[in-house]
């Protein structure tokens, strides 16, 4: 799939145009300014950052915060923060939006940039009919936790007992093969019936968020 040469995003009432190649230079700069950040590109055969985020049917969407030229960093960067999000679903409340990343360069923190990015994600979620904004945060990141709590967010682990689970690598491949086992409790016939419901070609377990 051909990667477009430019990315367009809506940021704080302004359409922002960013050259695709600038995205990599921006993320490379992020890796140099914050030891807690390691933003990498996926170079596997069928999974590229550009393809997943900048194709006709993207897996994720992004917003980039940009400052005027006179406020650029000493390295010459004007892109100083970003938010990465995608749409999800909750069987409890319906449509939801998930914020995977929210990052602002250290020298620009405390100036409302993070708040503006998060607010825009919330606006986009509401415009799409979403009822929730979900995201995760590391337990050691107290400044960010305080920031989110001050904006009316709450900790679902503390209040509802949810824990974030993950399956990846060989475990993911093993899990995917389990449905091919003829001794599974869910028979092949039953699986075909599930697939046939409402024309589904695959099944997904909706997150309880």
Tab-separated table of C-alpha atoms in Angstrom:
chain	number	residue	atom	x	y	z
A	1	UNK	CA	0.000	0.000	0.000
A	2	UNK	CA	1.378	3.392	-0.987
A	3	UNK	CA	2.049	5.665	1.977
A	4	UNK	CA	0.743	9.213	1.517
A	5	UNK	CA	3.376	11.943	1.541
A	6	UNK	CA	1.427	14.139	3.955
A	7	UNK	CA	-0.723	13.685	7.036
A	8	UNK	CA	-3.576	16.010	7.912
A	9	UNK	CA	-4.930	16.354	11.422
A	10	UNK	CA	-7.311	18.609	13.316
A	11	UNK	CA	-5.568	20.360	16.175
A	12	UNK	CA	-7.146	23.099	18.266
A	13	UNK	CA	-9.410	24.394	15.479
A	14	UNK	CA	-6.590	24.362	12.912
A	15	UNK	CA	-5.937	21.854	10.156
A	16	UNK	CA	-2.323	20.754	10.517
A	17	UNK	CA	-0.377	19.430	7.536
A	18	UNK	CA	2.637	17.283	8.320
A	19	UNK	CA	4.989	15.589	5.905
A	20	UNK	CA	5.110	11.849	6.569
A	21	UNK	CA	8.889	11.890	6.851
A	22	UNK	CA	8.632	14.483	9.629
A	23	UNK	CA	6.767	11.994	11.791
A	24	UNK	CA	9.865	9.825	12.053
A	25	UNK	CA	12.170	12.759	12.829
A	26	UNK	CA	9.738	13.881	15.529
A	27	UNK	CA	9.568	10.464	17.169
A	28	UNK	CA	13.361	10.120	16.923
A	29	UNK	CA	13.679	13.422	18.778
A	30	UNK	CA	11.284	12.195	21.469
A	31	UNK	CA	13.623	9.269	22.143
A	32	UNK	CA	16.484	11.696	22.819
A	33	UNK	CA	14.735	14.066	25.224
A	34	UNK	CA	13.022	11.690	27.656
A	35	UNK	CA	14.611	8.527	29.053
A	36	UNK	CA	11.175	7.088	29.805
A	37	UNK	CA	10.100	7.232	26.152
A	38	UNK	CA	11.111	4.746	23.491
A	39	UNK	CA	9.051	5.356	20.359
A	40	UNK	CA	9.946	2.813	17.691
A	41	UNK	CA	8.703	1.902	14.226
A	42	UNK	CA	7.368	-1.525	13.385
A	43	UNK	CA	9.380	-2.875	10.461
A	44	UNK	CA	7.795	-6.292	10.137
A	45	UNK	CA	6.499	-7.292	6.730
A	46	UNK	CA	2.829	-6.496	7.259
A	47	UNK	CA	2.873	-3.893	10.008
A	48	UNK	CA	4.335	-0.446	9.441
A	49	UNK	CA	3.684	2.635	11.509
A	50	UNK	CA	2.968	4.631	8.359
A	51	UNK	CA	0.649	2.001	6.935
A	52	UNK	CA	-1.260	1.504	10.171
A	53	UNK	CA	-1.707	5.198	10.842
A	54	UNK	CA	-1.530	6.965	7.505
A	55	UNK	CA	-3.379	4.676	5.112
A	56	UNK	CA	-6.900	4.943	3.726
A	57	UNK	CA	-8.301	2.824	6.578
A	58	UNK	CA	-5.980	3.551	9.533
A	59	UNK	CA	-5.783	1.431	12.660
A	60	UNK	CA	-5.075	4.538	14.711
A	61	UNK	CA	-5.350	8.314	14.468
A	62	UNK	CA	-3.015	11.023	15.674
A	63	UNK	CA	-2.912	14.665	16.692
A	64	UNK	CA	0.306	16.658	16.770
A	65	UNK	CA	0.793	19.855	18.745
A	66	UNK	CA	2.876	22.427	16.914
A	67	UNK	CA	4.236	25.750	18.148
A	68	UNK	CA	5.041	28.840	16.041
A	69	UNK	CA	8.505	29.055	14.534
A	70	UNK	CA	9.636	31.615	17.103
A	71	UNK	CA	9.013	29.103	19.911
A	72	UNK	CA	10.745	26.124	18.315
A	73	UNK	CA	13.170	24.005	20.341
A	74	UNK	CA	16.902	24.622	20.228
A	75	UNK	CA	17.117	21.658	17.854
A	76	UNK	CA	14.693	23.423	15.509
A	77	UNK	CA	11.573	21.342	16.178
A	78	UNK	CA	8.121	22.908	16.141
A	79	UNK	CA	6.201	19.640	16.734
A	80	UNK	CA	6.286	19.406	20.521
A	81	UNK	CA	3.615	16.875	21.479
A	82	UNK	CA	1.204	14.310	20.182
A	83	UNK	CA	-1.786	12.137	21.050
A	84	UNK	CA	-2.449	8.747	19.466
A	85	UNK	CA	-5.942	7.264	19.691
A	86	UNK	CA	-8.318	4.741	18.154
A	87	UNK	CA	-11.952	3.778	18.533
A	88	UNK	CA	-13.082	0.789	20.587
A	89	UNK	CA	-16.269	-0.648	22.009
A	90	UNK	CA	-17.729	-1.536	25.393
A	91	UNK	CA	-20.581	-4.008	25.720
A	92	UNK	CA	-21.680	-2.012	28.777
A	93	UNK	CA	-21.891	1.492	27.324
A	94	UNK	CA	-21.296	1.178	23.585
A	95	UNK	CA	-18.807	3.235	21.589
A	96	UNK	CA	-15.577	4.291	23.257
A	97	UNK	CA	-12.317	5.986	22.324
A	98	UNK	CA	-8.929	4.754	23.534
A	99	UNK	CA	-5.985	7.095	23.955
A	100	UNK	CA	-2.837	5.035	23.465
A	101	UNK	CA	-0.317	7.875	23.850
A	102	UNK	CA	-0.283	11.416	25.182
A	103	UNK	CA	3.138	13.047	25.146
A	104	UNK	CA	4.491	16.571	25.476
A	105	UNK	CA	8.179	17.464	25.395
A	106	UNK	CA	9.463	18.300	28.897
A	107	UNK	CA	10.214	21.951	28.160
A	108	UNK	CA	6.620	22.533	27.053
A	109	UNK	CA	4.849	20.817	29.934
A	110	UNK	CA	2.700	22.843	32.287
A	111	UNK	CA	1.619	25.157	29.475
A	112	UNK	CA	-1.708	23.497	28.607
A	113	UNK	CA	-0.469	21.509	25.611
A	114	UNK	CA	-1.357	18.118	27.094
A	115	UNK	CA	-4.734	19.417	28.182
A	116	UNK	CA	-5.427	20.729	24.675
A	117	UNK	CA	-4.478	17.411	23.052
A	118	UNK	CA	-6.571	15.370	25.477
A	119	UNK	CA	-9.492	17.760	25.086
A	120	UNK	CA	-9.362	17.333	21.315
A	121	UNK	CA	-9.381	13.533	21.674
A	122	UNK	CA	-12.429	13.867	23.935
A	123	UNK	CA	-14.145	16.137	21.402
A	124	UNK	CA	-13.507	13.680	18.583
A	125	UNK	CA	-14.833	10.854	20.740
A	126	UNK	CA	-18.046	12.687	21.534
A	127	UNK	CA	-18.482	13.637	17.874
A	128	UNK	CA	-18.258	9.925	17.003
A	129	UNK	CA	-20.883	9.004	19.605
A	130	UNK	CA	-18.442	7.646	22.192
A	131	UNK	CA	-19.364	7.447	25.868
A	132	UNK	CA	-15.931	6.751	27.331
A	133	UNK	CA	-12.316	7.810	26.987
A	134	UNK	CA	-10.023	5.031	28.166
A	135	UNK	CA	-6.253	4.905	28.619
A	136	UNK	CA	-3.587	3.328	30.827
A	137	UNK	CA	-0.891	4.890	32.961
A	138	UNK	CA	2.191	3.476	34.692
A	139	UNK	CA	1.917	3.310	38.470
A	140	UNK	CA	5.131	5.296	39.023
A	141	UNK	CA	3.931	8.247	36.949
A	142	UNK	CA	2.321	10.235	39.749
A	143	UNK	CA	2.464	13.642	37.980
A	144	UNK	CA	0.460	12.253	35.077
A	145	UNK	CA	-1.918	10.451	37.440
A	146	UNK	CA	-2.561	13.710	39.292
A	147	UNK	CA	-3.078	15.483	35.957
A	148	UNK	CA	-5.704	12.984	34.800
A	149	UNK	CA	-7.480	12.920	38.160
A	150	UNK	CA	-7.666	16.717	38.120
A	151	UNK	CA	-9.522	16.489	34.802
A	152	UNK	CA	-12.256	14.264	36.240
A	153	UNK	CA	-10.806	10.891	35.225
A	154	UNK	CA	-10.792	7.990	37.678
A	155	UNK	CA	-8.662	4.906	38.273
A	156	UNK	CA	-10.645	1.824	37.194
A	157	UNK	CA	-8.134	-0.500	38.878
A	158	UNK	CA	-8.686	1.168	42.231
A	159	UNK	CA	-12.435	1.749	41.940
A	160	UNK	CA	-13.619	-1.211	39.846
A	161	UNK	CA	-10.852	-3.788	40.161
A	162	UNK	CA	-9.958	-3.946	36.460
A	163	UNK	CA	-6.465	-5.007	35.455
A	164	UNK	CA	-4.868	-4.525	32.048
A	165	UNK	CA	-4.012	-7.929	30.536
A	166	UNK	CA	-1.874	-8.728	27.487
A	167	UNK	CA	-1.153	-11.684	25.248
A	168	UNK	CA	1.668	-11.354	22.718
A	169	UNK	CA	4.365	-13.189	20.768
A	170	UNK	CA	4.312	-16.968	20.948
A	171	UNK	CA	1.508	-16.910	23.501
A	172	UNK	CA	-0.674	-15.005	21.025
A	173	UNK	CA	0.099	-17.499	18.258
A	174	UNK	CA	-0.687	-20.382	20.612
A	175	UNK	CA	-3.970	-18.790	21.627
A	176	UNK	CA	-4.941	-18.289	17.985
A	177	UNK	CA	-4.423	-21.994	17.285
A	178	UNK	CA	-6.632	-23.229	20.104
A	179	UNK	CA	-9.810	-22.944	18.020
A	180	UNK	CA	-8.326	-25.481	15.586
A	181	UNK	CA	-8.265	-28.152	18.282
A	182	UNK	CA	-11.145	-30.645	17.666
A	183	UNK	CA	-11.384	-31.226	21.407
A	184	UNK	CA	-12.238	-27.619	22.149
A	185	UNK	CA	-15.436	-27.085	24.089
A	186	UNK	CA	-16.592	-24.753	21.341
A	187	UNK	CA	-17.058	-27.060	18.362
A	188	UNK	CA	-16.319	-26.066	14.780
A	189	UNK	CA	-20.035	-26.159	14.019
A	190	UNK	CA	-20.767	-23.820	16.893
A	191	UNK	CA	-17.975	-21.509	15.766
A	192	UNK	CA	-19.426	-21.394	12.261
A	193	UNK	CA	-22.783	-20.473	13.773
A	194	UNK	CA	-21.172	-17.619	15.677
A	195	UNK	CA	-19.505	-16.397	12.487
A	196	UNK	CA	-22.798	-16.523	10.652
A	197	UNK	CA	-24.550	-14.278	13.168
A	198	UNK	CA	-25.225	-10.896	11.618
A	199	UNK	CA	-22.816	-11.693	8.812
A	200	UNK	CA	-19.700	-11.647	11.032
A	201	UNK	CA	-16.562	-13.021	9.432
A	202	UNK	CA	-14.628	-12.998	12.701
A	203	UNK	CA	-15.505	-12.725	16.363
A	204	UNK	CA	-14.126	-10.354	18.927
A	205	UNK	CA	-14.513	-10.249	22.658
A	206	UNK	CA	-15.622	-6.711	23.552
A	207	UNK	CA	-13.684	-5.101	26.378
A	208	UNK	CA	-15.508	-4.634	29.655
A	209	UNK	CA	-14.554	-1.012	30.083
